[in-house]
Amino acid sequence: MNARADLPLLLVALGGNALVRANEEGTITQQFANLERPARQLARLTTSHRLVITHGNGPQVGNLLLQQESCREVPQLPLEILVAQTQGQIGYMIESSLDAAFAAEGVNDPPPMLSLISYVVVDAEDPAFQHPTKPIGPFYKKRPQAEFPLVETPQGWRRVVASPEPRSVVEKREIRLLTKQGFVVICCGGGGIPVVREGRGFHGVEAVIDKDLASARLAREVGVELFIIASDVPGVALNFGTPQQRFVRHLSVTEAGRHQEDGQFAPGSMAPKVQACLRFLADGGRRALICAVEDIEAAVAGEAGTEFFPE
């Protein structure tokens, strides 16, 4: 019997800012430096928890799309392949950062780690495919002649793709077994590679799955007890961006739902994070929090972030 098998299972969903901060170029040196602080916290938490790490990939997949647009000498790759590439890239960076963190923290017998290329089933009939809303990739000063849908933003024209609902993580069984054996599992990068079922197999689709909603789905499928979304803000704010802005430490499911209906949470940023936490609790999860990347340990201890609780 693995000595870690009975430890509570914690899933930490790292936002894109864990690697690339605002106003940074996003060099590899910067990304590794940004990972150092969360990695130290996660390394310490492995002494009391089994751990699953998911992560965003917005800046990284955007760079790959920009590289494709800038070079026509090599074949263009579909979005699903680019997402897979970022899963490997960021998984390597998180693993190596954790390795360094274990050494720095004096953990002589660290848990084994594994980065898993993972894909997530979506419904081919999801209405999101008829109304793409997720901006990705580079900005264009002028509307380009393109075969894909575009949206005009204050920074210029940008490609948009569908953002369908995550239905199931294909590798959930493997992730469950690995965590039972004590592995730290890094998976569902960028929300997972979106696939639709085709008989007994799958094929990829041009879409982006919200990372937090996919993480909540995975959490429910593998038996996570504590679900944390680590972002670039200290928690959930009401009246965000106004003189009346205030961060809240606790929100009941009912209160959060009411604020969501009132439009307190912006689509594409805080709204899916809140929705992910509410879904996790609705399916039997014990604790769900949103916190800053710097406050992961404090959030676990109940001393930071916004914690959601059932009635």
PDB file of C-alpha atoms in Angstrom:
ATOM      1  CA  MET A   1       0.000   0.000   0.000  1.00  0.00           C
ATOM      2  CA  ASN A   2       1.428   3.386  -0.987  1.00  0.00           C
ATOM      3  CA  ALA A   3       2.006   5.553   2.074  1.00  0.00           C
ATOM      4  CA  ARG A   4       0.573   8.575   0.245  1.00  0.00           C
ATOM      5  CA  ALA A   5      -2.612   6.872  -0.925  1.00  0.00           C
ATOM      6  CA  ASP A   6      -4.705   8.156   1.981  1.00  0.00           C
ATOM      7  CA  LEU A   7      -3.585  11.778   1.771  1.00  0.00           C
ATOM      8  CA  PRO A   8      -6.303  14.223   0.617  1.00  0.00           C
ATOM      9  CA  LEU A   9      -6.238  14.943  -3.115  1.00  0.00           C
ATOM     10  CA  LEU A  10      -5.606  18.583  -4.058  1.00  0.00           C
ATOM     11  CA  LEU A  11      -5.994  20.002  -7.574  1.00  0.00           C
ATOM     12  CA  VAL A  12      -4.327  23.340  -8.297  1.00  0.00           C
ATOM     13  CA  ALA A  13      -5.259  25.036 -11.581  1.00  0.00           C
ATOM     14  CA  LEU A  14      -2.441  27.449 -12.417  1.00  0.00           C
ATOM     15  CA  GLY A  15      -3.408  30.469 -14.481  1.00  0.00           C
ATOM     16  CA  GLY A  16      -1.315  31.658 -17.391  1.00  0.00           C
ATOM     17  CA  ASN A  17       0.211  34.342 -15.160  1.00  0.00           C
ATOM     18  CA  ALA A  18       2.042  31.613 -13.258  1.00  0.00           C
ATOM     19  CA  LEU A  19       4.440  31.586 -16.214  1.00  0.00           C
ATOM     20  CA  VAL A  20       3.968  34.942 -17.983  1.00  0.00           C
ATOM     21  CA  ARG A  21       3.210  38.092 -16.005  1.00  0.00           C
ATOM     22  CA  ALA A  22       1.627  41.264 -17.356  1.00  0.00           C
ATOM     23  CA  ASN A  23       4.019  43.496 -19.292  1.00  0.00           C
ATOM     24  CA  GLU A  24       6.587  40.721 -19.703  1.00  0.00           C
ATOM     25  CA  GLU A  25       7.983  39.422 -22.984  1.00  0.00           C
ATOM     26  CA  GLY A  26       7.437  35.861 -21.842  1.00  0.00           C
ATOM     27  CA  THR A  27      10.998  34.662 -22.323  1.00  0.00           C
ATOM     28  CA  ILE A  28      11.836  31.195 -21.036  1.00  0.00           C
ATOM     29  CA  THR A  29      14.015  32.788 -18.336  1.00  0.00           C
ATOM     30  CA  GLN A  30      11.064  34.862 -17.155  1.00  0.00           C
ATOM     31  CA  GLN A  31       8.703  31.880 -17.200  1.00  0.00           C
ATOM     32  CA  PHE A  32      11.038  29.743 -15.092  1.00  0.00           C
ATOM     33  CA  ALA A  33      11.526  32.643 -12.655  1.00  0.00           C
ATOM     34  CA  ASN A  34       7.757  33.089 -12.338  1.00  0.00           C
ATOM     35  CA  LEU A  35       7.281  29.381 -11.630  1.00  0.00           C
ATOM     36  CA  GLU A  36       9.731  29.369  -8.725  1.00  0.00           C
ATOM     37  CA  ARG A  37       7.341  30.711  -6.068  1.00  0.00           C
ATOM     38  CA  PRO A  38       4.316  28.519  -6.833  1.00  0.00           C
ATOM     39  CA  ALA A  39       6.629  25.517  -7.258  1.00  0.00           C
ATOM     40  CA  ARG A  40       8.083  26.030  -3.768  1.00  0.00           C
ATOM     41  CA  GLN A  41       4.563  26.150  -2.311  1.00  0.00           C
ATOM     42  CA  LEU A  42       3.428  23.059  -4.214  1.00  0.00           C
ATOM     43  CA  ALA A  43       6.535  21.158  -3.152  1.00  0.00           C
ATOM     44  CA  ARG A  44       5.760  21.857   0.500  1.00  0.00           C
ATOM     45  CA  LEU A  45       2.115  20.878   0.037  1.00  0.00           C
ATOM     46  CA  THR A  46       3.088  17.419  -1.221  1.00  0.00           C
ATOM     47  CA  THR A  47       3.996  16.521   2.368  1.00  0.00           C
ATOM     48  CA  SER A  48       0.309  16.710   3.314  1.00  0.00           C
ATOM     49  CA  HIS A  49      -1.560  16.207   0.019  1.00  0.00           C
ATOM     50  CA  ARG A  50      -1.562  14.191  -3.153  1.00  0.00           C
ATOM     51  CA  LEU A  51      -1.376  16.671  -5.989  1.00  0.00           C
ATOM     52  CA  VAL A  52      -2.793  17.239  -9.476  1.00  0.00           C
ATOM     53  CA  ILE A  53      -1.660  20.346 -11.378  1.00  0.00           C
ATOM     54  CA  THR A  54      -3.479  21.793 -14.375  1.00  0.00           C
ATOM     55  CA  HIS A  55      -2.404  24.934 -16.192  1.00  0.00           C
ATOM     56  CA  GLY A  56      -3.284  27.543 -18.775  1.00  0.00           C
ATOM     57  CA  ASN A  57      -1.444  27.963 -22.072  1.00  0.00           C
ATOM     58  CA  GLY A  58      -2.763  31.201 -23.568  1.00  0.00           C
ATOM     59  CA  PRO A  59       0.552  33.034 -24.099  1.00  0.00           C
ATOM     60  CA  GLN A  60       2.343  29.900 -25.282  1.00  0.00           C
ATOM     61  CA  VAL A  61      -0.244  28.743 -27.822  1.00  0.00           C
ATOM     62  CA  GLY A  62      -0.595  32.364 -28.972  1.00  0.00           C
ATOM     63  CA  ASN A  63       3.133  32.469 -29.707  1.00  0.00           C
ATOM     64  CA  LEU A  64       2.909  29.250 -31.716  1.00  0.00           C
ATOM     65  CA  LEU A  65       0.037  30.671 -33.770  1.00  0.00           C
ATOM     66  CA  LEU A  66       2.033  33.843 -34.387  1.00  0.00           C
ATOM     67  CA  GLN A  67       5.015  31.787 -35.511  1.00  0.00           C
ATOM     68  CA  GLN A  68       2.773  29.922 -37.951  1.00  0.00           C
ATOM     69  CA  GLU A  69       1.394  33.171 -39.339  1.00  0.00           C
ATOM     70  CA  SER A  70       4.942  34.481 -39.800  1.00  0.00           C
ATOM     71  CA  CYS A  71       6.298  31.483 -41.681  1.00  0.00           C
ATOM     72  CA  ARG A  72       4.783  29.793 -44.730  1.00  0.00           C
ATOM     73  CA  GLU A  73       7.768  27.583 -45.491  1.00  0.00           C
ATOM     74  CA  VAL A  74       6.558  24.766 -43.205  1.00  0.00           C
ATOM     75  CA  PRO A  75       3.126  23.134 -43.127  1.00  0.00           C
ATOM     76  CA  GLN A  76       0.520  24.766 -40.895  1.00  0.00           C
ATOM     77  CA  LEU A  77      -0.515  22.757 -37.824  1.00  0.00           C
ATOM     78  CA  PRO A  78      -4.068  22.498 -36.486  1.00  0.00           C
ATOM     79  CA  LEU A  79      -4.910  24.002 -33.113  1.00  0.00           C
ATOM     80  CA  GLU A  80      -5.183  20.602 -31.397  1.00  0.00           C
ATOM     81  CA  ILE A  81      -1.518  19.884 -32.227  1.00  0.00           C
ATOM     82  CA  LEU A  82      -0.423  23.280 -30.914  1.00  0.00           C
ATOM     83  CA  VAL A  83      -2.253  22.628 -27.648  1.00  0.00           C
ATOM     84  CA  ALA A  84      -0.473  19.270 -27.378  1.00  0.00           C
ATOM     85  CA  GLN A  85       2.859  21.001 -27.957  1.00  0.00           C
ATOM     86  CA  THR A  86       2.214  23.468 -25.147  1.00  0.00           C
ATOM     87  CA  GLN A  87       1.202  20.644 -22.809  1.00  0.00           C
ATOM     88  CA  GLY A  88       4.616  19.059 -23.318  1.00  0.00           C
ATOM     89  CA  GLN A  89       6.455  22.373 -23.025  1.00  0.00           C
ATOM     90  CA  ILE A  90       4.751  23.596 -19.870  1.00  0.00           C
ATOM     91  CA  GLY A  91       4.672  20.145 -18.291  1.00  0.00           C
ATOM     92  CA  TYR A  92       8.455  19.990 -18.639  1.00  0.00           C
ATOM     93  CA  MET A  93       8.819  23.466 -17.111  1.00  0.00           C
ATOM     94  CA  ILE A  94       6.587  22.646 -14.132  1.00  0.00           C
ATOM     95  CA  GLU A  95       8.324  19.312 -13.519  1.00  0.00           C
ATOM     96  CA  SER A  96      11.798  20.802 -13.605  1.00  0.00           C
ATOM     97  CA  SER A  97      10.692  23.700 -11.379  1.00  0.00           C
ATOM     98  CA  LEU A  98       9.240  21.241  -8.870  1.00  0.00           C
ATOM     99  CA  ASP A  99      12.464  19.238  -8.983  1.00  0.00           C
ATOM    100  CA  ALA A 100      14.414  22.357  -8.049  1.00  0.00           C
ATOM    101  CA  ALA A 101      11.841  23.239  -5.385  1.00  0.00           C
ATOM    102  CA  PHE A 102      12.083  19.814  -3.734  1.00  0.00           C
ATOM    103  CA  ALA A 103      15.842  20.242  -3.517  1.00  0.00           C
ATOM    104  CA  ALA A 104      15.552  23.783  -2.163  1.00  0.00           C
ATOM    105  CA  GLU A 105      13.007  22.694   0.452  1.00  0.00           C
ATOM    106  CA  GLY A 106      15.151  19.775   1.572  1.00  0.00           C
ATOM    107  CA  VAL A 107      12.619  17.128   0.521  1.00  0.00           C
ATOM    108  CA  ASN A 108      14.841  14.046   0.376  1.00  0.00           C
ATOM    109  CA  ASP A 109      12.184  11.610  -0.837  1.00  0.00           C
ATOM    110  CA  PRO A 110       9.950  13.615  -3.181  1.00  0.00           C
ATOM    111  CA  PRO A 111       6.944  12.020  -4.841  1.00  0.00           C
ATOM    112  CA  PRO A 112       7.353  10.882  -8.450  1.00  0.00           C
ATOM    113  CA  MET A 113       6.033  13.234 -11.121  1.00  0.00           C
ATOM    114  CA  LEU A 114       4.440  12.730 -14.513  1.00  0.00           C
ATOM    115  CA  SER A 115       3.277  15.146 -17.219  1.00  0.00           C
ATOM    116  CA  LEU A 116       0.393  13.660 -19.156  1.00  0.00           C
ATOM    117  CA  ILE A 117      -0.691  14.690 -22.635  1.00  0.00           C
ATOM    118  CA  SER A 118      -4.428  14.749 -22.039  1.00  0.00           C
ATOM    119  CA  TYR A 119      -7.530  15.353 -24.116  1.00  0.00           C
ATOM    120  CA  VAL A 120     -11.077  16.214 -23.226  1.00  0.00           C
ATOM    121  CA  VAL A 121     -14.265  15.031 -24.889  1.00  0.00           C
ATOM    122  CA  VAL A 122     -16.655  17.701 -26.167  1.00  0.00           C
ATOM    123  CA  ASP A 123     -20.006  17.359 -27.915  1.00  0.00           C
ATOM    124  CA  ALA A 124     -19.844  17.787 -31.686  1.00  0.00           C
ATOM    125  CA  GLU A 125     -23.322  19.375 -31.445  1.00  0.00           C
ATOM    126  CA  ASP A 126     -22.326  21.879 -28.768  1.00  0.00           C
ATOM    127  CA  PRO A 127     -23.887  25.273 -29.674  1.00  0.00           C
ATOM    128  CA  ALA A 128     -20.494  26.896 -29.134  1.00  0.00           C
ATOM    129  CA  PHE A 129     -19.370  25.582 -32.524  1.00  0.00           C
ATOM    130  CA  GLN A 130     -22.050  27.717 -34.189  1.00  0.00           C
ATOM    131  CA  HIS A 131     -20.998  30.849 -32.286  1.00  0.00           C
ATOM    132  CA  PRO A 132     -17.202  30.983 -31.749  1.00  0.00           C
ATOM    133  CA  THR A 133     -16.321  33.449 -28.984  1.00  0.00           C
ATOM    134  CA  LYS A 134     -12.814  32.618 -27.715  1.00  0.00           C
ATOM    135  CA  PRO A 135     -10.125  34.996 -29.078  1.00  0.00           C
ATOM    136  CA  ILE A 136      -6.734  33.353 -29.671  1.00  0.00           C
ATOM    137  CA  GLY A 137      -3.466  34.069 -31.407  1.00  0.00           C
ATOM    138  CA  PRO A 138      -1.985  37.304 -32.751  1.00  0.00           C
ATOM    139  CA  PHE A 139      -3.664  40.682 -33.274  1.00  0.00           C
ATOM    140  CA  TYR A 140      -3.962  42.091 -36.802  1.00  0.00           C
ATOM    141  CA  LYS A 141      -4.011  45.833 -37.423  1.00  0.00           C
ATOM    142  CA  LYS A 142      -6.097  45.295 -40.570  1.00  0.00           C
ATOM    143  CA  ARG A 143      -8.722  42.625 -41.116  1.00  0.00           C
ATOM    144  CA  PRO A 144      -6.856  39.793 -42.878  1.00  0.00           C
ATOM    145  CA  GLN A 145      -8.169  37.600 -45.617  1.00  0.00           C
ATOM    146  CA  ALA A 146      -8.686  34.489 -43.510  1.00  0.00           C
ATOM    147  CA  GLU A 147     -10.625  31.241 -43.639  1.00  0.00           C
ATOM    148  CA  PHE A 148     -11.382  31.398 -39.922  1.00  0.00           C
ATOM    149  CA  PRO A 149     -13.801  33.664 -37.978  1.00  0.00           C
ATOM    150  CA  LEU A 150     -12.479  36.993 -36.697  1.00  0.00           C
ATOM    151  CA  VAL A 151     -13.513  39.508 -34.055  1.00  0.00           C
ATOM    152  CA  GLU A 152     -12.515  43.158 -33.764  1.00  0.00           C
ATOM    153  CA  THR A 153     -10.936  44.134 -30.434  1.00  0.00           C
ATOM    154  CA  PRO A 154      -9.400  47.413 -29.179  1.00  0.00           C
ATOM    155  CA  GLN A 155      -5.968  45.976 -30.069  1.00  0.00           C
ATOM    156  CA  GLY A 156      -6.997  44.876 -33.570  1.00  0.00           C
ATOM    157  CA  TRP A 157      -8.593  41.935 -35.353  1.00  0.00           C
ATOM    158  CA  ARG A 158      -8.205  38.511 -33.815  1.00  0.00           C
ATOM    159  CA  ARG A 159      -9.159  34.927 -34.595  1.00  0.00           C
ATOM    160  CA  VAL A 160     -11.992  33.375 -32.585  1.00  0.00           C
ATOM    161  CA  VAL A 161     -12.710  29.693 -32.018  1.00  0.00           C
ATOM    162  CA  ALA A 162     -15.419  27.736 -30.250  1.00  0.00           C
ATOM    163  CA  SER A 163     -15.203  27.125 -26.507  1.00  0.00           C
ATOM    164  CA  PRO A 164     -17.390  24.045 -25.939  1.00  0.00           C
ATOM    165  CA  GLU A 165     -18.311  22.470 -22.606  1.00  0.00           C
ATOM    166  CA  PRO A 166     -15.890  19.814 -21.317  1.00  0.00           C
ATOM    167  CA  ARG A 167     -17.762  16.503 -21.027  1.00  0.00           C
ATOM    168  CA  SER A 168     -15.085  14.116 -19.765  1.00  0.00           C
ATOM    169  CA  VAL A 169     -11.316  13.820 -19.448  1.00  0.00           C
ATOM    170  CA  VAL A 170     -10.234  10.809 -21.483  1.00  0.00           C
ATOM    171  CA  GLU A 171      -7.317   9.909 -19.186  1.00  0.00           C
ATOM    172  CA  LYS A 172      -9.278  10.176 -15.928  1.00  0.00           C
ATOM    173  CA  ARG A 173      -8.728   6.497 -15.084  1.00  0.00           C
ATOM    174  CA  GLU A 174      -4.968   6.788 -15.531  1.00  0.00           C
ATOM    175  CA  ILE A 175      -4.845  10.018 -13.500  1.00  0.00           C
ATOM    176  CA  ARG A 176      -6.832   8.421 -10.677  1.00  0.00           C
ATOM    177  CA  LEU A 177      -4.496   5.412 -10.582  1.00  0.00           C
ATOM    178  CA  LEU A 178      -1.363   7.562 -10.708  1.00  0.00           C
ATOM    179  CA  THR A 179      -2.494   9.774  -7.823  1.00  0.00           C
ATOM    180  CA  LYS A 180      -3.312   6.672  -5.773  1.00  0.00           C
ATOM    181  CA  GLN A 181       0.275   5.549  -6.363  1.00  0.00           C
ATOM    182  CA  GLY A 182       1.550   8.886  -5.071  1.00  0.00           C
ATOM    183  CA  PHE A 183       2.438  10.585  -8.356  1.00  0.00           C
ATOM    184  CA  VAL A 184       2.187  14.334  -8.824  1.00  0.00           C
ATOM    185  CA  VAL A 185       0.259  14.509 -12.105  1.00  0.00           C
ATOM    186  CA  ILE A 186       0.478  17.500 -14.455  1.00  0.00           C
ATOM    187  CA  CYS A 187      -2.344  17.339 -16.974  1.00  0.00           C
ATOM    188  CA  CYS A 188      -5.201  19.055 -18.840  1.00  0.00           C
ATOM    189  CA  GLY A 189      -2.908  21.836 -20.015  1.00  0.00           C
ATOM    190  CA  GLY A 190      -4.802  24.632 -21.724  1.00  0.00           C
ATOM    191  CA  GLY A 191      -8.093  22.933 -20.877  1.00  0.00           C
ATOM    192  CA  GLY A 192      -7.026  19.736 -22.643  1.00  0.00           C
ATOM    193  CA  ILE A 193      -6.935  18.808 -26.315  1.00  0.00           C
ATOM    194  CA  PRO A 194     -10.581  19.020 -27.460  1.00  0.00           C
ATOM    195  CA  VAL A 195     -11.812  15.844 -29.156  1.00  0.00           C
ATOM    196  CA  VAL A 196     -15.149  14.401 -30.241  1.00  0.00           C
ATOM    197  CA  ARG A 197     -16.053  10.732 -30.220  1.00  0.00           C
ATOM    198  CA  GLU A 198     -15.976   8.831 -33.506  1.00  0.00           C
ATOM    199  CA  GLY A 199     -17.097   5.279 -32.902  1.00  0.00           C
ATOM    200  CA  ARG A 200     -14.659   3.858 -30.396  1.00  0.00           C
ATOM    201  CA  GLY A 201     -12.083   6.504 -31.198  1.00  0.00           C
ATOM    202  CA  PHE A 202     -11.704  10.289 -31.145  1.00  0.00           C
ATOM    203  CA  HIS A 203     -10.646  13.083 -33.441  1.00  0.00           C
ATOM    204  CA  GLY A 204      -9.495  16.589 -32.592  1.00  0.00           C
ATOM    205  CA  VAL A 205     -11.496  19.733 -33.309  1.00  0.00           C
ATOM    206  CA  GLU A 206     -10.654  23.410 -33.724  1.00  0.00           C
ATOM    207  CA  ALA A 207     -11.674  24.689 -30.309  1.00  0.00           C
ATOM    208  CA  VAL A 208     -10.337  25.845 -26.948  1.00  0.00           C
ATOM    209  CA  ILE A 209     -11.755  24.451 -23.709  1.00  0.00           C
ATOM    210  CA  ASP A 210     -11.809  26.739 -20.694  1.00  0.00           C
ATOM    211  CA  LYS A 211      -9.022  25.560 -18.399  1.00  0.00           C
ATOM    212  CA  ASP A 212     -10.944  26.106 -15.164  1.00  0.00           C
ATOM    213  CA  LEU A 213     -14.092  24.318 -16.328  1.00  0.00           C
ATOM    214  CA  ALA A 214     -12.002  21.388 -17.591  1.00  0.00           C
ATOM    215  CA  SER A 215     -10.152  21.316 -14.263  1.00  0.00           C
ATOM    216  CA  ALA A 216     -13.441  21.193 -12.355  1.00  0.00           C
ATOM    217  CA  ARG A 217     -14.611  18.312 -14.544  1.00  0.00           C
ATOM    218  CA  LEU A 218     -11.374  16.429 -13.913  1.00  0.00           C
ATOM    219  CA  ALA A 219     -11.597  17.138 -10.176  1.00  0.00           C
ATOM    220  CA  ARG A 220     -15.021  15.518 -10.002  1.00  0.00           C
ATOM    221  CA  GLU A 221     -13.931  12.536 -12.103  1.00  0.00           C
ATOM    222  CA  VAL A 222     -10.858  11.632 -10.031  1.00  0.00           C
ATOM    223  CA  GLY A 223     -12.151  12.342  -6.524  1.00  0.00           C
ATOM    224  CA  VAL A 224     -10.447  15.634  -5.668  1.00  0.00           C
ATOM    225  CA  GLU A 225     -11.302  16.981  -2.213  1.00  0.00           C
ATOM    226  CA  LEU A 226      -9.764  20.456  -2.439  1.00  0.00           C
ATOM    227  CA  PHE A 227      -9.959  22.507  -5.659  1.00  0.00           C
ATOM    228  CA  ILE A 228      -7.921  25.714  -6.019  1.00  0.00           C
ATOM    229  CA  ILE A 229      -7.786  28.112  -8.958  1.00  0.00           C
ATOM    230  CA  ALA A 230      -4.604  30.201  -8.677  1.00  0.00           C
ATOM    231  CA  SER A 231      -4.834  33.419 -10.679  1.00  0.00           C
ATOM    232  CA  ASP A 232      -3.398  36.946 -10.848  1.00  0.00           C
ATOM    233  CA  VAL A 233      -5.886  38.392  -8.332  1.00  0.00           C
ATOM    234  CA  PRO A 234      -6.214  37.685  -4.589  1.00  0.00           C
ATOM    235  CA  GLY A 235      -9.745  36.354  -4.937  1.00  0.00           C
ATOM    236  CA  VAL A 236     -13.227  37.276  -6.110  1.00  0.00           C
ATOM    237  CA  ALA A 237     -14.058  40.984  -6.163  1.00  0.00           C
ATOM    238  CA  LEU A 238     -17.480  42.551  -6.235  1.00  0.00           C
ATOM    239  CA  ASN A 239     -17.866  45.726  -8.318  1.00  0.00           C
ATOM    240  CA  PHE A 240     -14.487  44.955  -9.876  1.00  0.00           C
ATOM    241  CA  GLY A 241     -12.711  47.948 -11.393  1.00  0.00           C
ATOM    242  CA  THR A 242     -14.917  50.542  -9.693  1.00  0.00           C
ATOM    243  CA  PRO A 243     -14.382  52.710  -6.590  1.00  0.00           C
ATOM    244  CA  GLN A 244     -16.694  50.278  -4.771  1.00  0.00           C
ATOM    245  CA  GLN A 245     -14.495  47.262  -5.537  1.00  0.00           C
ATOM    246  CA  ARG A 246     -14.027  44.872  -2.614  1.00  0.00           C
ATOM    247  CA  PHE A 247     -12.605  41.386  -2.381  1.00  0.00           C
ATOM    248  CA  VAL A 248     -14.599  38.827  -0.436  1.00  0.00           C
ATOM    249  CA  ARG A 249     -13.171  35.986   1.642  1.00  0.00           C
ATOM    250  CA  HIS A 250     -16.250  33.735   1.668  1.00  0.00           C
ATOM    251  CA  LEU A 251     -19.170  33.240  -0.705  1.00  0.00           C
ATOM    252  CA  SER A 252     -22.045  30.832  -0.345  1.00  0.00           C
ATOM    253  CA  VAL A 253     -23.201  28.968  -3.431  1.00  0.00           C
ATOM    254  CA  THR A 254     -26.411  30.991  -3.380  1.00  0.00           C
ATOM    255  CA  GLU A 255     -24.615  34.326  -3.061  1.00  0.00           C
ATOM    256  CA  ALA A 256     -22.176  33.466  -5.842  1.00  0.00           C
ATOM    257  CA  GLY A 257     -25.004  32.376  -8.126  1.00  0.00           C
ATOM    258  CA  ARG A 258     -26.885  35.598  -7.488  1.00  0.00           C
ATOM    259  CA  HIS A 259     -23.817  37.743  -8.182  1.00  0.00           C
ATOM    260  CA  GLN A 260     -23.214  35.761 -11.352  1.00  0.00           C
ATOM    261  CA  GLU A 261     -26.756  36.440 -12.561  1.00  0.00           C
ATOM    262  CA  ASP A 262     -26.252  40.134 -11.777  1.00  0.00           C
ATOM    263  CA  GLY A 263     -23.223  40.247 -14.090  1.00  0.00           C
ATOM    264  CA  GLN A 264     -20.642  40.780 -11.353  1.00  0.00           C
ATOM    265  CA  PHE A 265     -18.187  38.374 -12.939  1.00  0.00           C
ATOM    266  CA  ALA A 266     -16.719  39.115 -16.359  1.00  0.00           C
ATOM    267  CA  PRO A 267     -17.144  36.458 -19.085  1.00  0.00           C
ATOM    268  CA  GLY A 268     -13.865  34.860 -20.064  1.00  0.00           C
ATOM    269  CA  SER A 269     -12.105  35.839 -16.837  1.00  0.00           C
ATOM    270  CA  MET A 270     -13.747  35.530 -13.408  1.00  0.00           C
ATOM    271  CA  ALA A 271     -17.093  34.058 -14.543  1.00  0.00           C
ATOM    272  CA  PRO A 272     -15.757  30.624 -15.585  1.00  0.00           C
ATOM    273  CA  LYS A 273     -13.628  30.460 -12.433  1.00  0.00           C
ATOM    274  CA  VAL A 274     -16.665  30.999 -10.217  1.00  0.00           C
ATOM    275  CA  GLN A 275     -18.698  28.594 -12.340  1.00  0.00           C
ATOM    276  CA  ALA A 276     -15.984  25.940 -12.020  1.00  0.00           C
ATOM    277  CA  CYS A 277     -15.957  26.243  -8.228  1.00  0.00           C
ATOM    278  CA  LEU A 278     -19.758  26.003  -8.021  1.00  0.00           C
ATOM    279  CA  ARG A 279     -19.827  22.917 -10.260  1.00  0.00           C
ATOM    280  CA  PHE A 280     -17.165  21.239  -8.155  1.00  0.00           C
ATOM    281  CA  LEU A 281     -19.136  21.774  -4.944  1.00  0.00           C
ATOM    282  CA  ALA A 282     -22.429  20.772  -6.556  1.00  0.00           C
ATOM    283  CA  ASP A 283     -20.892  17.389  -7.378  1.00  0.00           C
ATOM    284  CA  GLY A 284     -19.719  16.702  -3.844  1.00  0.00           C
ATOM    285  CA  GLY A 285     -16.348  18.461  -3.642  1.00  0.00           C
ATOM    286  CA  ARG A 286     -15.386  19.589  -0.152  1.00  0.00           C
ATOM    287  CA  ARG A 287     -13.585  22.921  -0.635  1.00  0.00           C
ATOM    288  CA  ALA A 288     -13.202  25.289  -3.598  1.00  0.00           C
ATOM    289  CA  LEU A 289     -11.120  28.470  -3.607  1.00  0.00           C
ATOM    290  CA  ILE A 290      -9.861  31.195  -5.931  1.00  0.00           C
ATOM    291  CA  CYS A 291      -6.625  32.863  -4.868  1.00  0.00           C
ATOM    292  CA  ALA A 292      -3.459  34.555  -6.087  1.00  0.00           C
ATOM    293  CA  VAL A 293      -0.601  32.380  -7.330  1.00  0.00           C
ATOM    294  CA  GLU A 294       1.455  33.697  -4.402  1.00  0.00           C
ATOM    295  CA  ASP A 295      -1.176  32.582  -1.869  1.00  0.00           C
ATOM    296  CA  ILE A 296      -1.706  28.894  -2.651  1.00  0.00           C
ATOM    297  CA  GLU A 297      -0.455  27.630   0.719  1.00  0.00           C
ATOM    298  CA  ALA A 298      -2.334  30.322   2.623  1.00  0.00           C
ATOM    299  CA  ALA A 299      -5.526  29.428   0.733  1.00  0.00           C
ATOM    300  CA  VAL A 300      -5.150  25.759   1.687  1.00  0.00           C
ATOM    301  CA  ALA A 301      -4.776  26.899   5.304  1.00  0.00           C
ATOM    302  CA  GLY A 302      -7.945  29.010   5.037  1.00  0.00           C
ATOM    303  CA  GLU A 303      -6.041  32.278   5.346  1.00  0.00           C
ATOM    304  CA  ALA A 304      -6.291  33.754   1.818  1.00  0.00           C
ATOM    305  CA  GLY A 305      -8.390  33.786  -1.313  1.00  0.00           C
ATOM    306  CA  THR A 306     -12.138  33.454  -1.724  1.00  0.00           C
ATOM    307  CA  GLU A 307     -13.631  30.221  -0.456  1.00  0.00           C
ATOM    308  CA  PHE A 308     -17.013  28.981  -1.667  1.00  0.00           C
ATOM    309  CA  PHE A 309     -19.221  26.966   0.615  1.00  0.00           C
ATOM    310  CA  PRO A 310     -22.511  25.096   0.187  1.00  0.00           C
ATOM    311  CA  GLU A 311     -25.593  26.167   2.118  1.00  0.00           C
TER     312      GLU A 311
END
